[in-house]
Every structure is written in structure tokens, then in C-alpha cells.
């Protein structure tokens, strides 16, 4: 191969390596991009306070709200709703309380993530106050009352009669350290 | 200075094992790619048979569910990254320099590296089964958060994917550079054989898509061990994000597998129809359109994650749009055969088998593109049937067609035509026996990746398992045909296929010499 061809080959190699590196970066760029798109379109904004525009109570309909909570992993927390079920009217302000107890002898950082069943009902249940908006730091043996204030909007589809609000409590921290070790507090995530 | 770079190409090359370890010859490397891919095909095939053995009857008889999950994962990864992709890179290595009149690939040493990264990666995948907790049981799609909860087998799989990705990217850079810079005088872009065109487009797809997969598995790795929360809901991450990143790679990957297969078929059909390829330019543009569209439709794999209706509509219509250029290709192949003086040697049989079954797989793909239908069929055996029609009857049959077609040029000996035909007919019958019934299973609601099933699925599963064993055993016949051809095949005539008109047939003796086109031919 002549010198000029070798030079051209190296040139092409250089360009293609740059493309490959850029695409590796693009994979990471999808992370903030995805967050931004979700924020703009309002998808998956489950841990931010909602705003309620219409608070007209619709006495003609009743919805059964069911409450459920669980902790992921084998971590010994207790997260229990004080009441399992409540019948509400669309538009009514609903207060419920969950009890969280850390039964371990270590302090943990935790985050609750809500989910709704049926999924499409979730768009119409607005949370004004929720312990899931912030991470909870619970010391060893500590108990805490966690409030939720929500409104079921009158726009909820007519065929929905029961909505389940379920919280999953996650331990914050990516490494799988032994559970007896003291966890670093704050700064993660 | 010039003299320093003038290599003496007639020097003796090392013999024995070292010849293969140190070789920079595109033909040697192509051969190694093809054999490696065949070995991985056997390993992945045994895993498929373990899956089908367990599914032969309802209930759990043969393996533990955890092991079953590992089998579905490794079968997918090994077949995609270890068997199909290296097979076509093997074809690219052998054929591209000969088809464009180049003496070798642009970067022969890097070529050696791209191949020799594969065996360690394959070893890691197989080794992952033997670490505590076994291999990853997460499916080849490696969805979070399951991947974050796996044992150390997952880490080995992640590293294997990294290495395979590096190998693919290096191979692709080599292919693009070779095609762009080393064509013989007169070989303009629009005179290149279609196989070369399809590989040029595929190589660009690989360079753009593989790094994204590398990013996705790296994020999984750091989520597992280094405290990041890309996919961990508790830390503000999102498991659905993984699916978006994965399928941004994953959908182009489908075409990375299919497009070189189109290239092989576009050489074989004209050769045995004794007519030039119908609509050459439209074939090039159709392939390029498919490649571009492939980056714009990824979320059709994830209709059930809860996307807004507008997004579902967009992905549905964009996906269905791909049927247009694909249809152009299918019609062009049929038009090439139209009024041709066709003969039906084994390569042509596999090409026609490809045409029928790939089109069928394309149709079920269209069905799955429809959001409301897909929501029903998501993660059922209908999907399994669909992608095996395009991966096995599409890519694999095309690879068989290519091997039978070019084998005489590579080794200078003919394969046994009768046995070749047997291989085709056994393959196509058992393939359909295995996968056609899976459409019915999927429509009836049988979920994929589960080791047990309800009783009403028993009969079709039994048929499918019988088909799978028949298909697997038929591939041993393929191995026998290859060994027989290499050991004692009849000497191949200079031009065994009279319709073949690319440079390797018209300008090179049979078998192709170890160093070809040291002085480039002139293409008119």
C-alpha cells in the first residue's frame, strides 16, 4: 500500500473512532435527556407535589382508595398504612397516615416510590403532600408517622371504582454492604 | 523510505498454531471467524435444546427454573453476539477485499485483534455458568432492576458484552476504511457488489449502536458496584430508562444482523437466476433507508411500559414505514428471479427459503408493530416465533447460502450437492416444525422465558421440541458436509456458478490464492 493510502486509512480510522466515542457519550447523554423529556411531558413525575386546579367535590361518585406498602429487599422495616381502605368522593381532600418503623439497629436512608393500580388511574390521583417527596433518614429503632394528602380528581375515568396506592420503600445506596455495618448518612443519590 | 514499506508478500508465514495466532491475512481471519461462529452456534444450540427439553412437557422435569433462565439468557447472547454476528464478519473478511479488488483489509493487525478478542468473550460467557449463583438469569435484554440483583455471573456477562462490543467496533472501522479507501480503480461506489454495500451500511450501524450498548451495560455495572443510581428508583433513577437505552442499540442490532444477510442473498439470487440483480440502485437506497429508520423506532419493543398515546402512535407508524424499503428489497429479489434461467443448487435453495420465511417473519413483525395487538402479544411465544423467523430463517439461512455459494472459491473443492440439498430440506422442515407452532402458542397466551406452562399448551410445545431436536441434529449434517468437502471434496471448476459475476469469480483462480489482488484489477 502506498503512503497516501496509509495516510487516508489513518484519517478514516481517526474519524470513526471519534464517532464511536461520541456514541458512547450519547448513551450517557440519554440519561439527562430522558429526565428532561419526562419532566416536560409530565410523565413519571411520581415524587413531586402535584397542583390541583379543580377542588369541586363530586358527591355523586364514590371511589374506594386502597392503601398498601412494602419494603424491597430483605431489610427489616415496617411500613404500614393506618387504614387499608377508605371510600372517598372525587375532589375531596384525603389525609392518610403511614407508620414507618426501623426495626434494625442501624440508621438507614430510604426513599418511597408510589405506584397506582390501575396504572391509568394514577394520572388522576394528585398528591399534595407525601413522604415520598423526600428521602427519609431513620435512625435505629426509630418510629415515624408519615402523612399523605391527596385528591382524586373528578376527571378519573368513569369505569374506575377502586384505586390502589402502593408504596415501595427502597434503601438508598448502590453497594451491597453487610446490613450490620453503619451506612454513610446523606450524600448518596 | 518506500522500500521499507514494500513487504515481500511471498515470504513463508508461520505454520501450525502460530500461523493462526499471528495471522493478519484477511482469508485466515475470515476462516477463524466462521469456525468460531460455528462453535458458538453449537454451544448456543445445545442451550436451546436444554430449553426445549424442559418445555417438552408441562411441569418441571429436567432443570431448575434458575438454570432455565440462565439458558434463555446465554442462548440469546451467544447466538446473537457469538454466532450470527461473527459469521457475517467472517464473510466480510473473506469477501470484501476480493469483491472490491483490494489486497487485504485496511488494518490487518487490528483485524487480528478483532478476532482474538472473541474467544475470551465467549469463554467469559460460558464461564459465567460456573461461578457461585450461576450465570445471569435476566434474558438477553438484561433489563434493570433484575440485573442489579444478580450474582457475580452478571459481571462476567457484562465484561463479555464489553469485549464483544470492542471487537465489533474494531471490525467495523476496518470494514468501512477498506471499502472507502481500498477499492480497485474503476470500482465506483455504485459498482460495488451489493454484499459490499450492505456491509458498509452495517458497519456504520455497528459503530453507532455498539457504544450505546457498552454505555448501558457500564451503567448497570456501576449501579451494581459503585453506588450510582441510573436504574435504581430509590436514588432517582428509572428502570425504564434502561429499556430506552438498550433498545436504542437493540433495534439497529436487529438490522446489523439482517442487512449483511440481505447482502448475501443479493449475490446468490442473481447468480442462480443468471440475471443481474433487479433494481440495484433501489436496493442500495432501500438498505440505507432501513438503516436510518432503525434508529428511530426503538420504543416499539416497549409499548407496555406506559407511554403516552402520541408516542405509541409515532412508534407504530414509524415501525410500519420500515416495511416499505423492506418490501422494495423482497420485490427486487423476486423480480430478479422473474424469467431468469434458474437452477436450484443448495445456495439457491437456502436463498429461496430465506425469501419465504424472512418475509413471513417480516409480516409477523408488522403485526407486532400494531400497538393494540402488541399489548396482547407482548412477551408471548408469538414474539419468540417472530424473531426466530427473521434470525434463524433470515440470518442463519442466508449464512448457509453464503457458505455453500463461496465454499468452492475458498477451498477449491465442491461440497456434496445431494447432502447439501438434504441439509436444506431437513433444516426448513424442522425449522417450521419448531417455530410455526409457537405462533399459535403466543396467540393463545403462553408467556416466554418461563420453564413451565399450562396444560392446554402441551401439544404444540411437544411438536416444537421435536422440531428443535430435528433442527439441531440437521446441523451436524452441515458439519459433516463441510468436513467432507474440505477432506475429499471434488475439485471445483474455475467457475462453478455460471451466473456469478463479481471480481472473485471473474478475476481470481479457484481456490483463491493466499494473497490476491496485490496489483489491483481495473474495473470497467
XYZ file of C-alpha atoms in Angstrom, chain A residues 1-35 38 41 43-44 47 72-73 109-113 119 135 169-176 188-189, chain B residues 1-2 5 103-108 110 145 148-149 169 172-174 176-178 180-182 204 207-209 211-212 214-216 218-219 222-230 232-236 238 240-241 244-245 248 295 304-306 308:
118
model
C 0.000 0.000 0.000
C 1.316 3.404 -0.877
C 1.960 6.140 1.677
C -1.022 8.180 0.553
C -3.417 5.272 1.059
C -1.981 4.548 4.509
C -2.424 8.195 5.409
C -6.008 8.166 4.200
C -6.679 4.981 6.168
C -5.366 6.549 9.364
C -7.524 9.591 8.701
C -10.644 7.430 8.307
C -9.713 5.444 11.425
C -9.420 8.638 13.426
C -12.839 9.891 12.318
C -14.568 6.590 13.005
C -13.018 6.275 16.477
C -14.332 9.753 17.252
C -17.822 8.664 16.112
C -17.654 5.573 18.341
C -16.570 7.647 21.355
C -19.292 10.210 20.705
C -21.903 7.462 20.569
C -20.632 6.091 23.907
C -21.148 9.578 25.291
C -24.557 9.733 23.640
C -25.627 6.662 25.638
C -24.881 8.628 28.812
C -26.449 11.775 27.375
C -29.716 9.835 27.099
C -29.919 9.862 30.918
C -30.444 13.632 31.401
C -32.313 13.770 28.089
C -34.776 11.167 29.341
C -35.265 13.045 32.612
C -40.244 13.118 31.292
C -44.212 15.888 29.182
C -44.529 11.508 32.602
C -43.413 9.643 35.666
C -42.254 12.022 43.681
C -37.953 -4.003 48.855
C -35.185 -6.370 49.706
C -31.622 6.242 54.294
C -34.806 5.319 52.437
C -36.955 6.524 49.602
C -40.552 5.542 48.928
C -41.819 5.217 45.361
C -51.969 2.383 36.182
C -35.697 10.753 51.305
C -39.664 1.597 50.289
C -36.166 1.370 48.843
C -32.927 1.605 50.700
C -30.789 4.317 49.141
C -27.241 3.294 48.318
C -25.952 1.226 45.482
C -23.449 -1.031 47.144
C -24.425 -4.271 48.766
C -25.862 9.427 48.330
C -28.129 9.566 45.352
C 11.515 5.224 2.506
C 9.321 3.481 0.023
C 7.198 -0.408 3.361
C -5.110 -6.896 -1.396
C -6.312 -7.176 2.228
C -8.245 -5.288 4.884
C -7.096 -1.732 5.657
C -5.786 -2.559 9.144
C -4.616 -6.183 9.138
C -6.367 -4.625 14.115
C -33.565 -3.742 38.046
C -28.727 -5.135 39.698
C -29.845 -8.021 41.923
C -16.386 -1.757 16.633
C -16.469 -2.280 11.608
C -13.895 0.501 11.476
C -11.731 -1.859 9.456
C -15.564 0.936 6.475
C -11.970 2.008 5.874
C -11.344 -0.884 3.496
C -13.923 3.619 1.319
C -10.169 3.662 0.621
C -9.061 0.397 -0.978
C -21.794 2.248 10.235
C -20.104 1.946 15.064
C -23.134 3.985 16.063
C -25.037 1.363 18.073
C -21.045 2.064 22.016
C -24.563 2.779 23.283
C -21.458 -0.510 26.073
C -22.779 2.534 27.896
C -25.905 0.701 29.051
C -21.422 0.057 32.044
C -24.239 1.888 33.814
C -21.668 0.977 38.191
C -25.198 0.624 39.611
C -24.185 -2.789 40.892
C -20.858 -1.901 42.426
C -20.088 1.782 42.505
C -23.132 3.401 44.076
C -24.668 5.041 41.004
C -28.452 5.065 40.573
C -29.045 5.134 36.840
C -32.464 2.449 40.791
C -35.757 4.148 41.611
C -34.702 4.883 45.168
C -31.789 7.032 44.069
C -33.833 8.909 41.485
C -35.545 4.710 36.430
C -37.499 2.155 32.113
C -34.513 4.298 31.166
C -34.811 3.025 26.238
C -31.002 2.909 26.105
C -31.750 2.386 21.083
C -32.563 4.323 14.875
C -46.298 -1.842 27.592
C -44.143 0.432 29.783
C -46.835 3.103 29.870
C -48.340 8.358 26.106
